[in-house]
Coordinates of C-alpha atoms and ligand atoms in Angstrom, one line a residue:
M16 CA 113.7 87.7 86.1
R17 CA 112.1 90.0 83.6
S18 CA 113.6 89.5 80.2
I19 CA 114.5 92.5 78.0
P20 CA 113.0 92.3 74.6
R21 CA 115.5 91.0 72.2
W22 CA 115.2 93.8 69.6
S23 CA 115.9 96.4 72.3
A24 CA 119.0 94.5 73.4
T25 CA 120.1 94.4 69.7
L26 CA 119.5 98.1 69.3
A27 CA 121.5 98.8 72.4
L28 CA 124.4 96.7 71.0
L29 CA 124.2 98.6 67.7
A30 CA 124.2 101.9 69.4
T31 CA 127.1 100.9 71.4
A32 CA 129.0 99.9 68.4
L33 CA 128.1 102.7 66.0
L34 CA 127.6 105.8 68.1
V35 CA 129.3 106.6 71.4
P36 CA 130.9 103.8 73.3
G37 CA 128.6 102.7 76.1
S38 CA 125.9 105.3 75.5
P39 CA 122.3 104.3 75.9
V40 CA 119.9 104.1 72.9
A41 CA 117.3 106.3 74.3
T42 CA 117.6 110.1 73.8
A43 CA 115.5 113.0 75.1
A44 CA 112.0 112.4 76.3
P45 CA 109.1 114.5 74.9
P46 CA 109.3 117.8 76.7
P47 CA 106.9 118.1 79.6
G48 CA 106.9 121.9 79.4
N49 CA 106.7 124.8 77.0
D50 CA 109.6 125.8 74.7
G51 CA 111.5 122.5 75.0
R52 CA 111.6 122.7 78.8
S53 CA 112.4 119.2 79.8
V54 CA 112.6 118.9 83.6
I55 CA 109.9 118.5 86.3
V56 CA 110.3 119.5 89.9
Q57 CA 108.4 117.8 92.7
L58 CA 107.5 120.5 95.3
F59 CA 106.6 117.9 97.9
E60 CA 103.9 119.2 100.4
W61 CA 104.2 122.8 99.3
K62 CA 101.2 125.1 99.6
W63 CA 99.6 126.3 96.4
T64 CA 100.4 129.9 97.2
D65 CA 104.1 129.0 97.6
V66 CA 104.1 126.9 94.4
A67 CA 102.6 129.9 92.5
A68 CA 105.3 132.2 93.8
E69 CA 108.0 129.6 93.0
C70 CA 106.7 129.3 89.4
T71 CA 107.0 133.1 88.9
N72 CA 110.3 133.7 90.8
V73 CA 112.3 130.5 90.3
L74 CA 110.9 127.7 88.1
G75 CA 110.0 129.9 85.1
P76 CA 113.3 131.8 85.1
K77 CA 115.4 128.7 85.6
G78 CA 113.6 126.8 82.8
Y79 CA 111.7 124.1 84.7
G80 CA 109.0 122.7 82.4
G81 CA 106.7 121.3 85.0
V82 CA 105.9 121.1 88.7
Q83 CA 104.5 118.0 90.4
I84 CA 102.3 118.9 93.3
S85 CA 101.1 116.9 96.2
P86 CA 97.6 115.2 96.0
P87 CA 95.1 118.1 95.9
Q88 CA 92.0 116.2 96.8
E89 CA 90.4 116.1 100.2
N90 CA 92.3 113.6 102.4
I91 CA 92.0 111.9 105.8
V92 CA 93.4 113.9 108.7
L93 CA 95.4 112.0 111.3
P94 CA 96.1 114.0 114.5
S95 CA 96.8 110.7 116.4
R96 CA 99.8 110.2 114.1
G97 CA 101.0 113.8 114.1
Y98 CA 99.5 114.7 110.7
P99 CA 102.0 112.6 108.7
W100 CA 102.8 113.5 105.1
W101 CA 101.2 110.2 103.9
Q102 CA 97.7 111.3 105.0
R103 CA 97.5 113.1 101.7
Y104 CA 97.5 109.6 100.0
Q105 CA 94.2 108.7 101.6
A106 CA 91.4 110.2 99.5
I107 CA 88.1 111.2 101.2
S108 CA 86.4 113.2 98.4
Y109 CA 87.5 115.1 95.3
Q110 CA 87.0 118.5 96.8
L111 CA 90.1 120.5 96.4
E112 CA 90.7 121.4 100.0
S113 CA 93.8 120.3 101.8
R114 CA 96.7 121.6 103.9
S115 CA 98.2 122.8 100.6
G116 CA 95.3 125.2 100.2
T117 CA 91.8 125.9 98.8
R118 CA 90.3 125.4 95.4
A119 CA 90.6 129.2 94.7
E120 CA 94.3 129.1 95.6
F121 CA 94.8 126.0 93.5
A122 CA 93.2 127.7 90.5
A123 CA 95.4 130.8 91.0
M124 CA 98.5 128.6 91.2
V125 CA 97.8 127.0 87.8
Q126 CA 97.4 130.4 86.2
A127 CA 100.6 131.8 87.8
C128 CA 102.6 128.7 86.7
H129 CA 101.3 128.9 83.2
A130 CA 102.1 132.5 83.0
A131 CA 105.7 131.5 83.9
G132 CA 105.8 128.8 81.2
V133 CA 105.5 126.0 83.8
K134 CA 103.1 123.1 83.5
V135 CA 101.3 121.7 86.5
Y136 CA 101.1 117.9 87.1
A137 CA 98.9 116.7 89.9
D138 CA 99.6 113.6 92.0
A139 CA 96.4 111.7 91.3
V140 CA 95.3 109.2 94.0
I141 CA 92.7 107.2 92.1
N142 CA 93.4 103.6 93.0
H143 CA 91.9 103.9 96.5
T144 CA 90.3 106.0 99.2
A145 CA 91.4 105.6 102.8
G146 CA 92.4 102.9 105.3
T147 CA 90.7 102.1 108.6
W148 CA 91.5 104.7 111.2
P149 CA 89.9 105.6 114.6
D150 CA 90.8 109.2 114.1
G151 CA 87.8 111.5 113.5
T152 CA 85.4 110.9 110.7
R153 CA 86.0 114.1 108.8
G154 CA 88.4 114.8 106.0
S155 CA 90.4 117.9 105.2
A156 CA 87.3 119.6 103.6
G157 CA 85.1 118.6 106.5
S158 CA 83.3 115.6 104.7
S159 CA 82.2 112.9 107.0
F160 CA 82.9 109.3 106.1
T161 CA 83.4 105.8 107.4
H162 CA 85.4 102.9 105.9
Y163 CA 83.9 102.0 102.5
D164 CA 81.3 104.8 102.8
Y165 CA 81.9 108.2 101.5
P166 CA 78.5 109.9 101.3
G167 CA 77.6 111.1 97.8
I168 CA 80.6 109.5 96.2
Y169 CA 81.5 105.9 97.0
Q170 CA 79.8 103.1 98.9
T171 CA 80.6 99.5 99.6
Q172 CA 79.7 98.3 96.1
D173 CA 82.2 100.7 94.5
F174 CA 85.2 98.9 96.1
H175 CA 87.0 95.6 95.5
H176 CA 86.6 93.2 98.3
C177 CA 89.1 90.7 97.1
G178 CA 88.2 88.1 99.7
R179 CA 91.8 86.9 100.1
N180 CA 94.2 86.9 103.0
G181 CA 91.6 87.6 105.7
N182 CA 91.9 91.4 105.6
D183 CA 91.7 91.9 101.8
D184 CA 95.3 93.1 101.7
I185 CA 97.8 92.3 98.9
V186 CA 100.0 89.5 100.2
N187 CA 101.1 87.6 97.1
W188 CA 102.8 90.1 94.8
N189 CA 103.4 87.3 92.3
D190 CA 99.7 87.2 91.5
A191 CA 98.8 90.1 89.2
W192 CA 95.1 89.8 90.0
E193 CA 95.8 90.3 93.6
V194 CA 98.1 93.3 93.0
H195 CA 95.3 94.9 91.1
H196 CA 92.2 93.9 93.1
C197 CA 93.3 93.6 96.7
E198 CA 94.2 96.4 99.1
L199 CA 97.5 98.1 99.1
V200 CA 98.3 98.5 102.8
D201 CA 94.6 98.4 103.8
L202 CA 93.6 101.3 101.5
A203 CA 90.0 100.8 100.3
D204 CA 90.5 99.7 96.7
L205 CA 88.3 101.3 94.1
A206 CA 86.4 99.0 91.7
T207 CA 88.1 100.7 88.7
G208 CA 86.5 98.1 86.4
T209 CA 83.0 99.6 86.9
E210 CA 81.4 102.3 84.8
Y211 CA 80.5 104.3 87.9
V212 CA 84.0 104.4 89.4
R213 CA 85.6 105.2 86.0
N214 CA 83.2 108.1 85.4
R215 CA 83.6 109.4 89.0
V216 CA 87.4 109.3 88.8
A217 CA 87.4 110.9 85.3
A218 CA 85.0 113.6 86.6
Y219 CA 87.6 114.5 89.3
L220 CA 90.5 114.5 86.8
N221 CA 88.4 116.6 84.3
D222 CA 87.7 119.1 87.1
L223 CA 91.4 119.5 87.5
I224 CA 91.9 119.8 83.8
S225 CA 89.2 122.4 83.7
L226 CA 91.3 124.4 86.1
G227 CA 94.2 124.1 83.7
V228 CA 96.1 121.1 85.1
D229 CA 98.3 119.7 82.3
G230 CA 98.7 116.1 83.5
F231 CA 99.0 113.6 86.2
R232 CA 101.4 111.4 88.2
V233 CA 99.1 108.3 88.4
D234 CA 99.7 107.2 92.0
A235 CA 99.7 103.4 92.6
A236 CA 99.1 102.8 88.9
K237 CA 100.6 99.4 89.4
H238 CA 97.5 98.5 91.4
M239 CA 95.1 99.2 88.6
P240 CA 94.8 96.9 85.5
P241 CA 96.3 98.9 82.6
G242 CA 92.9 98.6 80.8
D243 CA 91.1 100.4 83.7
I244 CA 93.5 103.3 83.4
A245 CA 93.0 103.3 79.7
A246 CA 89.2 103.4 80.2
I247 CA 89.6 106.4 82.6
K248 CA 92.0 108.1 80.2
S249 CA 89.5 107.8 77.4
R250 CA 87.0 109.9 79.4
L251 CA 89.4 112.8 79.9
S252 CA 89.2 116.1 78.1
G253 CA 92.2 117.2 76.1
D254 CA 95.4 115.3 76.0
P255 CA 96.8 115.3 79.6
Y256 CA 100.3 114.0 80.1
L257 CA 100.3 110.8 82.2
Y258 CA 103.2 109.3 84.0
Q259 CA 102.3 106.2 85.9
E260 CA 103.8 105.0 89.1
V261 CA 104.6 101.3 88.4
V262 CA 107.4 100.3 90.7
Y263 CA 109.6 97.7 89.0
G264 CA 109.8 94.5 91.0
A265 CA 112.1 91.8 89.8
G266 CA 110.2 88.7 88.8
E267 CA 106.8 90.3 89.5
P268 CA 104.0 89.7 87.0
V269 CA 102.9 93.3 86.9
Q270 CA 105.5 95.1 84.9
P271 CA 106.0 98.8 83.8
S272 CA 106.0 97.8 80.2
Q273 CA 102.4 96.8 80.4
Y274 CA 101.4 100.4 81.1
R275 CA 103.2 102.1 78.1
G276 CA 100.0 102.1 76.0
N277 CA 98.5 104.6 78.5
G278 CA 101.4 107.1 78.6
D279 CA 104.8 107.4 80.3
V280 CA 105.9 105.2 83.2
I281 CA 108.2 106.0 86.1
E282 CA 111.4 103.9 85.7
F283 CA 112.5 103.3 89.3
R284 CA 115.6 101.3 88.4
Y285 CA 117.3 104.4 87.0
G286 CA 117.5 106.2 90.3
Q287 CA 118.6 103.0 92.0
Q288 CA 121.4 102.5 89.6
L289 CA 122.4 106.1 89.6
S290 CA 122.6 106.1 93.5
A291 CA 124.5 102.8 93.5
A292 CA 127.1 104.2 91.1
F293 CA 127.6 107.4 93.2
E294 CA 127.5 105.7 96.6
G295 CA 129.5 102.5 96.2
G296 CA 130.3 101.9 92.5
T297 CA 132.2 104.0 90.0
L298 CA 131.1 106.9 87.9
A299 CA 132.9 105.2 85.0
S300 CA 130.1 102.6 85.0
L301 CA 127.5 105.4 84.2
S302 CA 128.4 105.3 80.5
S303 CA 125.8 102.6 80.1
L304 CA 123.1 104.0 82.5
G305 CA 119.8 103.3 80.8
N306 CA 120.9 100.2 78.9
G307 CA 118.5 97.4 79.7
L308 CA 115.9 99.7 81.2
E309 CA 112.6 100.8 79.8
P310 CA 112.8 103.2 76.8
G311 CA 114.1 106.6 78.0
E312 CA 111.8 108.6 75.7
S313 CA 108.7 107.3 77.6
S314 CA 110.2 107.1 81.1
V315 CA 110.2 109.5 84.0
V316 CA 113.1 109.2 86.4
F317 CA 114.5 110.7 89.6
T318 CA 117.4 110.4 92.0
D319 CA 114.9 110.1 94.8
N320 CA 111.2 110.7 95.4
H321 CA 109.2 111.2 98.5
D322 CA 109.0 107.4 99.1
T323 CA 112.6 106.3 98.1
Q324 CA 114.2 109.1 100.2
R325 CA 112.6 107.5 103.2
S326 CA 114.0 104.0 102.4
E327 CA 117.6 103.0 103.1
A328 CA 119.1 102.8 99.7
A329 CA 118.4 106.1 97.9
L330 CA 120.8 109.0 97.7
T331 CA 119.1 112.1 99.2
Y332 CA 119.8 115.7 100.3
H333 CA 121.2 114.1 103.5
D334 CA 124.2 113.1 101.3
G335 CA 125.2 116.7 100.6
A336 CA 127.7 117.2 97.7
L337 CA 127.4 113.6 96.6
Y338 CA 123.6 114.1 96.0
T339 CA 124.2 117.4 94.1
L340 CA 126.7 115.7 91.8
A341 CA 124.2 112.9 91.1
N342 CA 121.7 115.5 90.1
V343 CA 124.2 117.2 87.9
F344 CA 124.8 113.9 86.1
Q345 CA 121.1 113.1 85.9
L346 CA 120.3 116.4 84.3
A347 CA 123.2 116.1 81.8
W348 CA 122.5 112.5 80.8
P349 CA 120.1 111.9 77.9
Y350 CA 117.7 109.3 79.5
G351 CA 114.2 109.9 80.6
T352 CA 112.3 113.0 81.8
P353 CA 113.9 113.9 85.2
V354 CA 111.9 114.9 88.2
V355 CA 114.1 117.0 90.6
M356 CA 113.1 116.3 94.2
S357 CA 112.4 119.2 96.5
S358 CA 112.1 118.0 100.1
F359 CA 111.2 119.2 103.5
A360 CA 113.9 118.3 106.1
F361 CA 113.2 115.2 108.2
T362 CA 114.6 112.7 110.6
D363 CA 111.3 111.0 111.4
K364 CA 110.2 109.3 108.2
E365 CA 106.5 109.7 109.1
A366 CA 106.7 113.4 109.9
G367 CA 104.7 115.9 107.9
P368 CA 106.0 119.2 106.5
P369 CA 106.9 122.1 108.7
S370 CA 103.7 123.1 110.3
S371 CA 101.8 124.4 113.3
A372 CA 100.9 122.1 116.2
D373 CA 97.4 121.6 114.6
G374 CA 98.8 120.5 111.3
R375 CA 98.6 123.6 109.2
T376 CA 101.6 123.8 106.8
N377 CA 104.0 126.7 107.2
D378 CA 104.9 129.0 104.4
V379 CA 108.0 127.9 102.5
S380 CA 111.3 129.4 103.7
C381 CA 114.2 127.6 102.1
G382 CA 116.7 126.6 104.8
S383 CA 114.0 126.7 107.6
G384 CA 112.7 123.2 107.3
W385 CA 112.3 123.3 103.6
V386 CA 115.4 122.0 101.8
C387 CA 114.8 123.4 98.3
E388 CA 117.3 121.2 96.4
H389 CA 115.9 122.5 93.2
R390 CA 117.2 126.0 93.9
Q391 CA 120.9 124.9 94.5
T392 CA 122.9 126.6 91.8
P393 CA 124.3 123.5 90.2
I394 CA 120.9 121.8 90.1
A395 CA 118.9 124.8 89.0
N396 CA 121.4 125.8 86.3
M397 CA 121.7 122.2 85.0
V398 CA 118.0 122.5 84.1
G399 CA 119.0 125.2 81.6
F400 CA 121.8 122.9 80.4
R401 CA 119.4 120.1 79.7
N402 CA 117.0 122.4 77.9
A403 CA 119.9 123.9 75.9
V404 CA 121.4 120.6 74.7
G405 CA 118.0 119.2 73.7
S406 CA 118.3 115.7 72.1
A407 CA 122.0 116.0 71.2
P408 CA 123.7 112.6 71.7
V409 CA 126.5 111.9 74.1
A410 CA 129.9 112.7 72.6
N411 CA 133.5 112.8 73.7
W412 CA 133.0 110.5 76.7
W413 CA 136.1 110.4 78.9
T414 CA 136.8 108.7 82.3
N415 CA 139.8 108.0 84.4
G416 CA 138.3 104.6 84.9
G417 CA 137.2 105.5 88.4
N418 CA 135.2 108.4 89.7
Q419 CA 136.0 111.2 87.2
I420 CA 134.0 111.4 84.1
S421 CA 133.2 114.0 81.4
F422 CA 131.2 114.0 78.2
G423 CA 129.6 116.3 75.7
R424 CA 126.1 116.5 74.3
G425 CA 126.9 116.9 70.6
S426 CA 128.4 120.3 70.0
Q427 CA 126.0 122.0 72.4
G428 CA 127.3 121.3 75.9
Y429 CA 129.9 119.6 77.9
V430 CA 130.0 118.4 81.5
A431 CA 132.6 117.0 83.9
V432 CA 131.9 115.3 87.3
N433 CA 134.6 114.7 89.8
R434 CA 133.7 112.4 92.7
E435 CA 137.2 112.1 94.0
P436 CA 138.9 113.8 96.9
A437 CA 141.3 115.7 94.7
A438 CA 140.8 118.3 92.0
L439 CA 140.7 117.1 88.4
S440 CA 143.0 119.2 86.2
R441 CA 143.3 118.3 82.6
T442 CA 142.7 119.2 79.0
F443 CA 139.3 118.1 77.8
S444 CA 138.4 117.4 74.2
T445 CA 134.9 118.6 73.1
S446 CA 132.9 119.2 69.9
L447 CA 132.0 122.7 71.0
P448 CA 132.7 125.7 68.9
A449 CA 135.6 127.9 70.1
G450 CA 134.6 130.6 72.6
T451 CA 134.4 131.5 76.3
Y452 CA 131.8 129.7 78.3
C453 CA 130.3 130.2 81.8
D454 CA 130.6 127.2 84.2
V455 CA 126.9 127.0 85.0
T456 CA 127.5 124.7 88.0
R457 CA 129.1 127.7 89.7
G458 CA 127.7 130.8 88.0
E459 CA 125.4 132.1 85.3
V460 CA 125.5 134.8 82.6
R461 CA 124.3 138.2 83.7
D462 CA 124.7 141.3 81.6
G463 CA 127.1 139.4 79.3
A464 CA 129.4 138.3 82.1
C465 CA 129.7 135.0 84.0
T466 CA 129.1 135.3 87.8
G467 CA 131.4 132.2 88.3
P468 CA 134.5 130.7 86.6
T469 CA 134.7 130.6 82.8
V470 CA 136.3 128.1 80.4
T471 CA 137.9 128.9 77.0
V472 CA 137.4 126.4 74.3
G473 CA 140.0 126.6 71.5
T474 CA 139.5 126.2 67.8
D475 CA 140.6 122.5 68.3
G476 CA 137.6 122.1 70.7
Q477 CA 139.9 121.6 73.7
F478 CA 139.9 123.4 77.0
T479 CA 142.0 123.1 80.1
A480 CA 140.4 123.5 83.5
S481 CA 140.4 122.3 87.0
V482 CA 137.3 120.7 88.4
P483 CA 137.2 120.9 92.2
A484 CA 137.2 117.8 94.4
M485 CA 133.6 116.6 94.8
G486 CA 132.6 119.2 92.2
A487 CA 131.5 119.6 88.6
L488 CA 131.9 121.8 85.6
A489 CA 129.3 122.3 82.9
I490 CA 129.2 124.6 79.9
H491 CA 126.7 125.0 77.1
H492 CA 126.1 127.1 74.0
L493 CA 123.4 129.3 75.5
A494 CA 125.7 130.4 78.4
R495 CA 128.6 132.1 76.5
V496 CA 130.3 135.3 77.4
Ligands
LIG518 C1 99.7 104.4 105.6 C2 100.3 103.5 106.7 C3 99.9 102.1 106.6 C4 98.4 102.0 106.6 C5 97.8 102.8 105.5 C6 96.3 102.8 105.4 O1 101.7 103.6 106.6 O2 100.4 101.3 107.7 O3 98.0 100.6 106.4 O4 98.3 104.2 105.7 O5 95.8 103.4 106.5 C7 101.9 106.4 101.3 C8 102.8 105.8 102.4 C9 102.1 104.6 103.1 C10 100.8 105.1 103.6 C11 100.0 105.5 102.4 C12 98.6 106.0 102.7 O6 104.0 105.3 101.8 O7 102.9 104.2 104.2 O8 100.1 104.0 104.3 O9 100.6 106.7 101.8 O10 98.6 107.0 103.6 C13 104.2 100.0 96.7 C14 103.2 100.5 95.7 C15 103.4 102.0 95.4 C16 103.5 102.8 96.6 C17 104.6 102.3 97.5 C18 104.7 103.0 98.8 O11 103.3 99.7 94.5 O12 102.3 102.4 94.6 O13 104.3 100.9 97.8 N1 103.7 104.3 96.3 C19 102.6 105.2 96.3 C20 103.0 106.6 96.9 C21 103.1 106.5 98.4 C22 101.7 106.1 98.9 C23 100.9 105.3 98.1 C24 101.3 104.8 96.8 C25 99.5 105.0 98.5 O14 104.1 107.1 96.3 O15 103.6 107.6 99.0 O16 101.9 105.5 100.2 O17 98.8 106.1 97.9 C26 108.3 96.7 96.1 C27 107.1 96.6 95.1 C28 106.5 98.0 95.0 C29 106.1 98.5 96.3 C30 107.4 98.6 97.2 C31 107.1 99.2 98.6 O18 109.3 97.5 95.5 O19 107.6 96.2 93.8 O20 105.3 97.9 94.2 O21 105.5 99.9 96.2 O22 107.9 97.3 97.3 O23 106.2 98.3 99.2
LIG519 CA1 93.4 98.4 92.8

């Protein structure tokens, strides 16, 4: 078992005692976007032209701060497996040519997103190149290669050959050296300790930075020694935002905390605990969500990502209203920087995005194979809620002890979540100033009027309302009528 540092446990107890009952210590994370925009969206497998349009038409207007895009580098192409989504995680070269689009389209996307106030975070596959596959010998940009030989870039000497377990794969996850130096599912493991590889990887990332990229999700960060990532980071231009994928594994020697010196880290346990509370537990238990986890201010979190939505436990778009409610809670709760998942629909876990028979990705059309969770009114408008409440602490926490909860964020906003089969009708106590507010989970303010229901807060801070079964209500100071 990983032990929580004692000082952090003490702080958590203090916060519990002095501030809001059960609220976590951590407050808002540093904003990933412009103007205090605090939420990232993962547009999984979208084409660059579609991402550009989404920045302009939806992400900017709704207040999203950043967009996480699929790995942009040249990747292996696997017709024998039906062009699975995961072929993008096998790097062949650092040319920016993939089924998401060309280098020119990529550059135009970054410009469009910046014009909309949205930062661009690229998924950086830098721990490895590809696995052993009989399929073709050409990547998505046409480069030829063989296993451990990528002409002009990497040859045998640029990879770890850990010499364990017969096939060089990671087998013993309780051995940190092995996790760092052996192969993750047969993926040729780059010798990130060498000057050459560090410079080559940094040149790739700097190329993206030169096109305006603002930061990176560091894929498989857990499989690189923290010092190797630091050495690569020291070679980067500017100050890109890094969030490292270090999956927490109970009792494992490689721990997320070891990577904090390099930047933010993805806290996987948050989504697991959030899902568990919404699926089988009680929402009342969420008052302590974040306690005992890595510090919220340097953690990135999600309900689900492209990996966890394909494993059994996670709550996903397949769960309908339950999933939406979990997202409403996540966006209202002051822990971590949330990444909203935006999926393509799937039943086959291996299947790639909507595409032609020869593996070319279709244009995005929400509802036709593309789920677009991030556009759902409650989710999209809660992005504005999170931006509006900033770092205001949890206030006025209430629960029925079961699956109805409500809480404020200082005097800036208030949310109620009802995961029960009957409406929740009651008088809520808030710290909000008196006034009429728009319920942003069901409407928004246009021309001074709310397109959905409104709520009137009295001078005593109270309001009476009915929250629908499996529904929510959220009001904030920037959506008043
Ligand atoms: C595919 C095939 C393999 C084949 C390989 C090489 O599935 O059978 O051997 O190709 O040819 C994704 C897919 C993989 C896919 C890979 C490459 O998920 O199936 O392999 O792309 O195409 C660990 C890592 C973590 C990793 C997860 C999946 O620590 O970094 O496993 N997540 C990232 C991405 C993935 C991606 C990769 C890394 C590789 O998000 O999408 O893989 O670039 C415990 C441990 C965790 C461990 C977890 C699951 O919780 O604590 O550390 O995560 O189990 O094993
Ligand atoms: Ca490695």
